[in-house]
PDB file of C-alpha atoms and ligand atoms in Angstrom:
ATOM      1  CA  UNK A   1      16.587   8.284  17.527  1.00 78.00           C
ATOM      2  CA  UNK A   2      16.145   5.379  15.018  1.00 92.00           C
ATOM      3  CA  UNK A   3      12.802   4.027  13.642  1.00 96.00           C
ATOM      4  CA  UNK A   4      11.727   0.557  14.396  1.00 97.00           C
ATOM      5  CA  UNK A   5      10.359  -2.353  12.568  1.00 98.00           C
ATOM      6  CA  UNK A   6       6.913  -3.166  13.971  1.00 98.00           C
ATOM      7  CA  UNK A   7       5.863  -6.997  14.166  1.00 98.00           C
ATOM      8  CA  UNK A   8       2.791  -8.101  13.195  1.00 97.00           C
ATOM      9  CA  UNK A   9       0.449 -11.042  14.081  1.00 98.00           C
ATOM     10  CA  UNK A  10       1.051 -14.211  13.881  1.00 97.00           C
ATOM     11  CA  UNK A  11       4.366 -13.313  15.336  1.00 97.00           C
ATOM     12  CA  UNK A  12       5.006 -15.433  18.271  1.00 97.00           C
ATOM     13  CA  UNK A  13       6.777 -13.138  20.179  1.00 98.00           C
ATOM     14  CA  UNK A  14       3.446 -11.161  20.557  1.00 98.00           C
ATOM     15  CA  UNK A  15       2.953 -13.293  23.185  1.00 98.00           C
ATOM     16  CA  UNK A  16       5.724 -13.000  25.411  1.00 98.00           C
ATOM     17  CA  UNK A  17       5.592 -11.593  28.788  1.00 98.00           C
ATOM     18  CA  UNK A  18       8.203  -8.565  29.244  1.00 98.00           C
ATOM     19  CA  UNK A  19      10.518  -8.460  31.876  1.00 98.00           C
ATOM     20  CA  UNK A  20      10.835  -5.569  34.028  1.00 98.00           C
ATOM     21  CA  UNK A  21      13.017  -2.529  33.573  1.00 98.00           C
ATOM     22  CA  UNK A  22      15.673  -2.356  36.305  1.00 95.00           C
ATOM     23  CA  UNK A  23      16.731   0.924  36.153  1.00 94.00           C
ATOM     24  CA  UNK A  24      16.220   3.869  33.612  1.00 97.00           C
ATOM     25  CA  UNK A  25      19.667   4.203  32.108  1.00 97.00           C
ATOM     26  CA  UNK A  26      20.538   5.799  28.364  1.00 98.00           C
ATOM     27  CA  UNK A  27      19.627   2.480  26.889  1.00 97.00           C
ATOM     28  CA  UNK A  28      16.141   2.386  28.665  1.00 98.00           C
ATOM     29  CA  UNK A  29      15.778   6.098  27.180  1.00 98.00           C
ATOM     30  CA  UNK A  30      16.692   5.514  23.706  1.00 98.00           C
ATOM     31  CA  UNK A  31      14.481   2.861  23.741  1.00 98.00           C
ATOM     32  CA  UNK A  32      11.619   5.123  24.928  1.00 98.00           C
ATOM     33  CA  UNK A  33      12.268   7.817  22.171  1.00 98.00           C
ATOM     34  CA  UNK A  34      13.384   4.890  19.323  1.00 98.00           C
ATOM     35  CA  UNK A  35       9.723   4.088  20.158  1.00 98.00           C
ATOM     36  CA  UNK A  36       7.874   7.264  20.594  1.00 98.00           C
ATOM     37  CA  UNK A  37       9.464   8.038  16.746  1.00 98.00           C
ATOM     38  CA  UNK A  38       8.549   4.956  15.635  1.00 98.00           C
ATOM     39  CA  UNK A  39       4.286   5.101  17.002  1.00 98.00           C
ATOM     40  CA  UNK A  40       4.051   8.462  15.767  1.00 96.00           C
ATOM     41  CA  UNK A  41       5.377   7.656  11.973  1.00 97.00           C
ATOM     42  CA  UNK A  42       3.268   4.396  12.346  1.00 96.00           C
ATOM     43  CA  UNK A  43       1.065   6.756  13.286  1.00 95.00           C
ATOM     44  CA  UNK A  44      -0.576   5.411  16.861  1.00 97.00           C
ATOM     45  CA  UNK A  45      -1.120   6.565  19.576  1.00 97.00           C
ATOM     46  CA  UNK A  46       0.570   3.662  21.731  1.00 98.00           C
ATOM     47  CA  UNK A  47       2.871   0.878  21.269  1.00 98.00           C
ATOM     48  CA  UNK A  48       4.533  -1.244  23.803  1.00 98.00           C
ATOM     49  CA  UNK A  49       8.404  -2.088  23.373  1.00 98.00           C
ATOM     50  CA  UNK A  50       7.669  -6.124  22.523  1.00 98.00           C
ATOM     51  CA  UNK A  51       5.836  -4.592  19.457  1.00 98.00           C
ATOM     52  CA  UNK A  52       9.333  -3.923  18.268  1.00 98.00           C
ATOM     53  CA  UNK A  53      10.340  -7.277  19.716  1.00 98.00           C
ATOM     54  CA  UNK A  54      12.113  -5.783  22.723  1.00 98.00           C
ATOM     55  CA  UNK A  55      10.230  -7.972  25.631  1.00 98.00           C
ATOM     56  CA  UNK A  56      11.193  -5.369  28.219  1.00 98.00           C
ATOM     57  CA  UNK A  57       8.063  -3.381  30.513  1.00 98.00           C
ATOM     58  CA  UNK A  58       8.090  -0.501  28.668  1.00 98.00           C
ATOM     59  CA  UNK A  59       4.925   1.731  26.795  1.00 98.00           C
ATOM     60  CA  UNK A  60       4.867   5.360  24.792  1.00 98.00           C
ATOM     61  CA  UNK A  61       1.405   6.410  24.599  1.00 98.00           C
ATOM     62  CA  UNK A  62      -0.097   9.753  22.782  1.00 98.00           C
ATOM     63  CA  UNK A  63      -3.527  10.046  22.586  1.00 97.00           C
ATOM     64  CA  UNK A  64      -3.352  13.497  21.350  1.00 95.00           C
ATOM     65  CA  UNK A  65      -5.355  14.679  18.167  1.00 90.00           C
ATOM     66  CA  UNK A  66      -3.559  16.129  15.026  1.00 84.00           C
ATOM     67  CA  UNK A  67      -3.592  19.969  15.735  1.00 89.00           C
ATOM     68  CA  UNK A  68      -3.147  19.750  19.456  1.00 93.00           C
ATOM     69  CA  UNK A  69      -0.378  19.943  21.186  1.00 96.00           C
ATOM     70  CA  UNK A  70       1.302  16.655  21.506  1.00 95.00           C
ATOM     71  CA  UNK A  71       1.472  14.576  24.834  1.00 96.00           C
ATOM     72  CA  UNK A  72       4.498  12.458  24.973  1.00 98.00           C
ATOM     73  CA  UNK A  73       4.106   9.765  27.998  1.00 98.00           C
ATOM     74  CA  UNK A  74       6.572   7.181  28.156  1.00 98.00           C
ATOM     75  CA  UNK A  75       6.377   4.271  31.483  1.00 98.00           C
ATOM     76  CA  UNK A  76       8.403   1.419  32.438  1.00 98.00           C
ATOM     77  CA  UNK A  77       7.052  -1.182  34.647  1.00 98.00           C
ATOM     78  CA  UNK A  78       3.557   0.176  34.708  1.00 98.00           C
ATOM     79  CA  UNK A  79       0.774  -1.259  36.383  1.00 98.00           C
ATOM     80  CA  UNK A  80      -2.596  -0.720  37.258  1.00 98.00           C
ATOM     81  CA  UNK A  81      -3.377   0.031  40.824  1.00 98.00           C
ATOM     82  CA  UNK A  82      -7.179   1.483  40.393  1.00 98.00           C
ATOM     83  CA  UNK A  83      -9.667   0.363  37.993  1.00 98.00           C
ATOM     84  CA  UNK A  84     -13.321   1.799  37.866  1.00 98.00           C
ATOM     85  CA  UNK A  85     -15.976  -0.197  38.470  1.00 98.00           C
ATOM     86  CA  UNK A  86     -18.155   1.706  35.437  1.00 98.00           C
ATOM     87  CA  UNK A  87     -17.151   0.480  32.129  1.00 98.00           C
ATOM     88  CA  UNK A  88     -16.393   1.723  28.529  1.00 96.00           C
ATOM     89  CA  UNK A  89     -16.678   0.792  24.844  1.00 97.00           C
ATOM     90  CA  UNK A  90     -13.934   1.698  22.485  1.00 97.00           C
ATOM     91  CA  UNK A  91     -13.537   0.768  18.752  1.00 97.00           C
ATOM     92  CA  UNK A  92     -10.025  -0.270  19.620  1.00 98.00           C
ATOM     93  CA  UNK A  93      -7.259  -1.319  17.006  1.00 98.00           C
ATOM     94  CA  UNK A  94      -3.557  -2.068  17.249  1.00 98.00           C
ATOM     95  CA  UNK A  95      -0.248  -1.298  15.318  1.00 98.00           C
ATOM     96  CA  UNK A  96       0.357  -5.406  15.338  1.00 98.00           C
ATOM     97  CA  UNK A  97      -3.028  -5.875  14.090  1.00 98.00           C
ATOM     98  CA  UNK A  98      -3.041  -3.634  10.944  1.00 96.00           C
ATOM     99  CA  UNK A  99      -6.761  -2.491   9.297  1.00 95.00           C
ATOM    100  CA  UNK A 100      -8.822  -4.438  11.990  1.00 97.00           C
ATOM    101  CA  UNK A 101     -10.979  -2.850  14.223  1.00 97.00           C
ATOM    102  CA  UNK A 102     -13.435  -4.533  17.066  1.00 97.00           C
ATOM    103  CA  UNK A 103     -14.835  -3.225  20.194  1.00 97.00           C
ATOM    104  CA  UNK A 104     -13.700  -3.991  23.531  1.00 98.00           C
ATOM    105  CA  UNK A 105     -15.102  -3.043  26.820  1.00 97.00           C
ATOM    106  CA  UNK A 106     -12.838  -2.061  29.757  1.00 98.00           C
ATOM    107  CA  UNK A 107     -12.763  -0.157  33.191  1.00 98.00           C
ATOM    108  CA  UNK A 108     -13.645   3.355  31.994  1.00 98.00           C
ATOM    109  CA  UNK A 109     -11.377   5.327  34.466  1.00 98.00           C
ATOM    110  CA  UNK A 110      -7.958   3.842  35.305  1.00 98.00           C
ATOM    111  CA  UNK A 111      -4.932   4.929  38.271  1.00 98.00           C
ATOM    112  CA  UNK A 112      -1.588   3.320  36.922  1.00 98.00           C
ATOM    113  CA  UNK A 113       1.839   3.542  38.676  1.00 98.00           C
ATOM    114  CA  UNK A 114       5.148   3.809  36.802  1.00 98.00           C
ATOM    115  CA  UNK A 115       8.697   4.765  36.259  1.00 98.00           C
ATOM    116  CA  UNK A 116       9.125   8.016  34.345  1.00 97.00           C
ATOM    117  CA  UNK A 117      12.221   8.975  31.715  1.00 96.00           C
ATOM    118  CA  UNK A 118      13.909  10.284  34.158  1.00 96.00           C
ATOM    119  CA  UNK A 119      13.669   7.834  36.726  1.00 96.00           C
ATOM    120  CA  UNK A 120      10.932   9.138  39.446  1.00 97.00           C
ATOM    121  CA  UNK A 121       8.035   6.842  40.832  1.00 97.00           C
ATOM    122  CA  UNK A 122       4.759   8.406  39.294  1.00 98.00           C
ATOM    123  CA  UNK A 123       0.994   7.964  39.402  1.00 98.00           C
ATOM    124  CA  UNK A 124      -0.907   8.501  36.364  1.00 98.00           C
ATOM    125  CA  UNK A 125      -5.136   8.831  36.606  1.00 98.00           C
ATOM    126  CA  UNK A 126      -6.569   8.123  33.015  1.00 98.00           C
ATOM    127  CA  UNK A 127     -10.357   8.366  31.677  1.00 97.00           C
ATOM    128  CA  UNK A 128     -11.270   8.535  27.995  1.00 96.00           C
ATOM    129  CA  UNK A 129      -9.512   7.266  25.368  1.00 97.00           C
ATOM    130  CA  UNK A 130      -6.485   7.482  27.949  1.00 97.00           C
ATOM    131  CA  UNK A 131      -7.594   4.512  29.867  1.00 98.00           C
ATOM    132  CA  UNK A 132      -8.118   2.280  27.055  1.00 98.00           C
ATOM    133  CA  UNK A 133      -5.111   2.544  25.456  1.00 98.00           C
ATOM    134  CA  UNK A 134      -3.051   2.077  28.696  1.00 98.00           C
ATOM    135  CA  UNK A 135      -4.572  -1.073  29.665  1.00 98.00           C
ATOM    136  CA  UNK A 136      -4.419  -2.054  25.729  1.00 98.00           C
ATOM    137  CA  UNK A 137      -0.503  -1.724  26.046  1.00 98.00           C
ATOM    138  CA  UNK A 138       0.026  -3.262  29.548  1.00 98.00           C
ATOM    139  CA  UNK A 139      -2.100  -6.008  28.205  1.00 98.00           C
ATOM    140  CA  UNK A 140       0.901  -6.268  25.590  1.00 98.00           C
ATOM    141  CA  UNK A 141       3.388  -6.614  28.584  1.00 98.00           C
ATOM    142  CA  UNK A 142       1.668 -10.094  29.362  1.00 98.00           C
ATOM    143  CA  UNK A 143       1.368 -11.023  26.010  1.00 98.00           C
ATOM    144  CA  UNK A 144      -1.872 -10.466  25.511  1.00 98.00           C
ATOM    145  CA  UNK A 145      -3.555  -8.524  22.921  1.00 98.00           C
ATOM    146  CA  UNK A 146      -6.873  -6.847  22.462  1.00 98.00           C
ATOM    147  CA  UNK A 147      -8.422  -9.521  19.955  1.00 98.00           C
ATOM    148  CA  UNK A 148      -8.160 -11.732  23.171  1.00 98.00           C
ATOM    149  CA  UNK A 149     -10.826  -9.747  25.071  1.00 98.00           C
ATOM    150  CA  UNK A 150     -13.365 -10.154  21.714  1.00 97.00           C
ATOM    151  CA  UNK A 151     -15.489 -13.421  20.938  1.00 97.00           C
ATOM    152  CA  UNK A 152     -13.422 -16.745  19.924  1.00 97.00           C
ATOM    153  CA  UNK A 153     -15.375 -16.624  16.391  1.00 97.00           C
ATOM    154  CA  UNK A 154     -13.957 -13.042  15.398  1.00 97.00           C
ATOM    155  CA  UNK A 155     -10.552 -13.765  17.267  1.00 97.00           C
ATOM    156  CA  UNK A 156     -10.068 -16.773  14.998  1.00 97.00           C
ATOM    157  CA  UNK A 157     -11.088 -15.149  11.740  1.00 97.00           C
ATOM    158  CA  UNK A 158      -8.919 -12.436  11.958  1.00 97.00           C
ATOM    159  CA  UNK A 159      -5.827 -14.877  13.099  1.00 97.00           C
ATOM    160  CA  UNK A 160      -6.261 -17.076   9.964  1.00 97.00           C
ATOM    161  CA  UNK A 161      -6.368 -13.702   7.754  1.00 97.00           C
ATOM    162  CA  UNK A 162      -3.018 -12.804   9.203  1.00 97.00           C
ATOM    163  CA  UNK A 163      -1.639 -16.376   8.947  1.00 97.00           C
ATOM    164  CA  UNK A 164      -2.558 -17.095   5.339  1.00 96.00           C
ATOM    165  CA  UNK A 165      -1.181 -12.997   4.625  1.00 94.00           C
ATOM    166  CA  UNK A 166       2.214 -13.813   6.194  1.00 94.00           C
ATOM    167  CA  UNK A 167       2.315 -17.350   4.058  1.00 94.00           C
ATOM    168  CA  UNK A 168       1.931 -14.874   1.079  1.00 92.00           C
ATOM    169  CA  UNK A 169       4.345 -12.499   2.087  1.00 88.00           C
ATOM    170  CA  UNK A 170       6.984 -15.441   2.656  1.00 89.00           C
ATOM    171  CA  UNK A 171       6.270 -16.871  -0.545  1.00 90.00           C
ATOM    172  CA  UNK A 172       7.038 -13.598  -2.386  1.00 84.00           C
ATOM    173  CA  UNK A 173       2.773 -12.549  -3.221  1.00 70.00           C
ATOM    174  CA  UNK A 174       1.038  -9.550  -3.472  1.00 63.00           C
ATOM    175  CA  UNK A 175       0.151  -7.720  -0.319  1.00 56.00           C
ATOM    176  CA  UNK A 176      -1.778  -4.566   0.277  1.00 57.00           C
ATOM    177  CA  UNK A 177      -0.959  -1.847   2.672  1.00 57.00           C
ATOM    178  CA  UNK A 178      -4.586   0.292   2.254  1.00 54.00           C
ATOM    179  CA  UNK A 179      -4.415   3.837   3.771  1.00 54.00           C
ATOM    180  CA  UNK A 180      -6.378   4.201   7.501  1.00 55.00           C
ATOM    181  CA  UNK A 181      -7.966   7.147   9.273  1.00 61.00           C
ATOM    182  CA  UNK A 182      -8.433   4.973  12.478  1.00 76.00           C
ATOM    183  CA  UNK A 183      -6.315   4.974  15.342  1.00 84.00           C
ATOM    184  CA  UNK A 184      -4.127   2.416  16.241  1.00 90.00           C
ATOM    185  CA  UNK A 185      -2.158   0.994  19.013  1.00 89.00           C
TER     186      UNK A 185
HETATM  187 NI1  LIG B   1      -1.605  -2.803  20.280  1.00 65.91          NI
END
């Protein structure tokens, strides 16, 4: 297993739609547990493969709290096939978004289908925290990312604070990396 760089806003390849998986051979499988070691030394508690700019359909997810026992889920090609019609509110935030936080309201009870690691057609029902953070990463699938479901002024605010930190980066600047308790993905 290898760690992975995670891109960050205003990367333009944040916005790519990800092709399906064909079949889940080794390389689909080291890409699943090159990704599942990379969210949880991030830490989060999802990340979708274009977030280390491979634009395949492909998401780890574990929403697990520190002490419990960890839940590993990794899906290729998953989609939504259920949504509830009662919605939630989550204080969501995202690995490619670093240190911003906003909330976004979504189905609160989700069914997805997917292909597991080892290859099997599976149905997955998800409430909670669960549900948000699946259709946060198969919004990442179709290039879309969570900032796009808040309003237009607070999208554009945090987009030019990413821009003008990346233009600081590239020109050799300071740049903070503060600590976080929230969870991101
Ligand atoms: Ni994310």
């Amino acid at each position: 297993m290898a760690l992975r760089d995670i891109i960050i806003i205003p990367d333009a390849r944040l916005r790519a739609v990800s092709a399906p998986v064909e079949r889940i051979d080794d390389d689909t499988k080291r890409l699943m547990d090159d990704m599942l070691e990379t969210m949880y030394d991030a830490p989060g508690i999802g990340l979708a493969a274009i977030q280390i700019a491979v634009p395949k359909r492909v998401v780890v997810l574990d929403v697990a709290r520190e002490g419990e026992e960890p839940q590993p889920l990794a899906l290729a090609n998953p989609e939504i096939v259920w949504f509830s019609p009662e919605m939630r509110v989550y204080q969501e935030g995202c690995l490619s978004i670093p240190e911003y936080f906003e909330d976004v309201e979504r189905p609160a009870r989700v069914r997805a289908r997917y292909l597991g690691r080892d290859g099997a057609v599976r149905e997955l029902d998800a409430d909670g925290l669960l549900a948000t953070a699946l259709q946060h990463e198969i919004d990442h699938l179709n290039g879309v990312l969570f900032i796009d479901h808040i309003s237009r002024l607070k999208r554009e605010r945090v987009w030019k604070k990413f821009v003008k930190a990346a233009r600081r980066e590239a020109e050799g600047g300071p740049h903070a990396h503060p600590h976080h308790d929230e969870r991101e993905m």
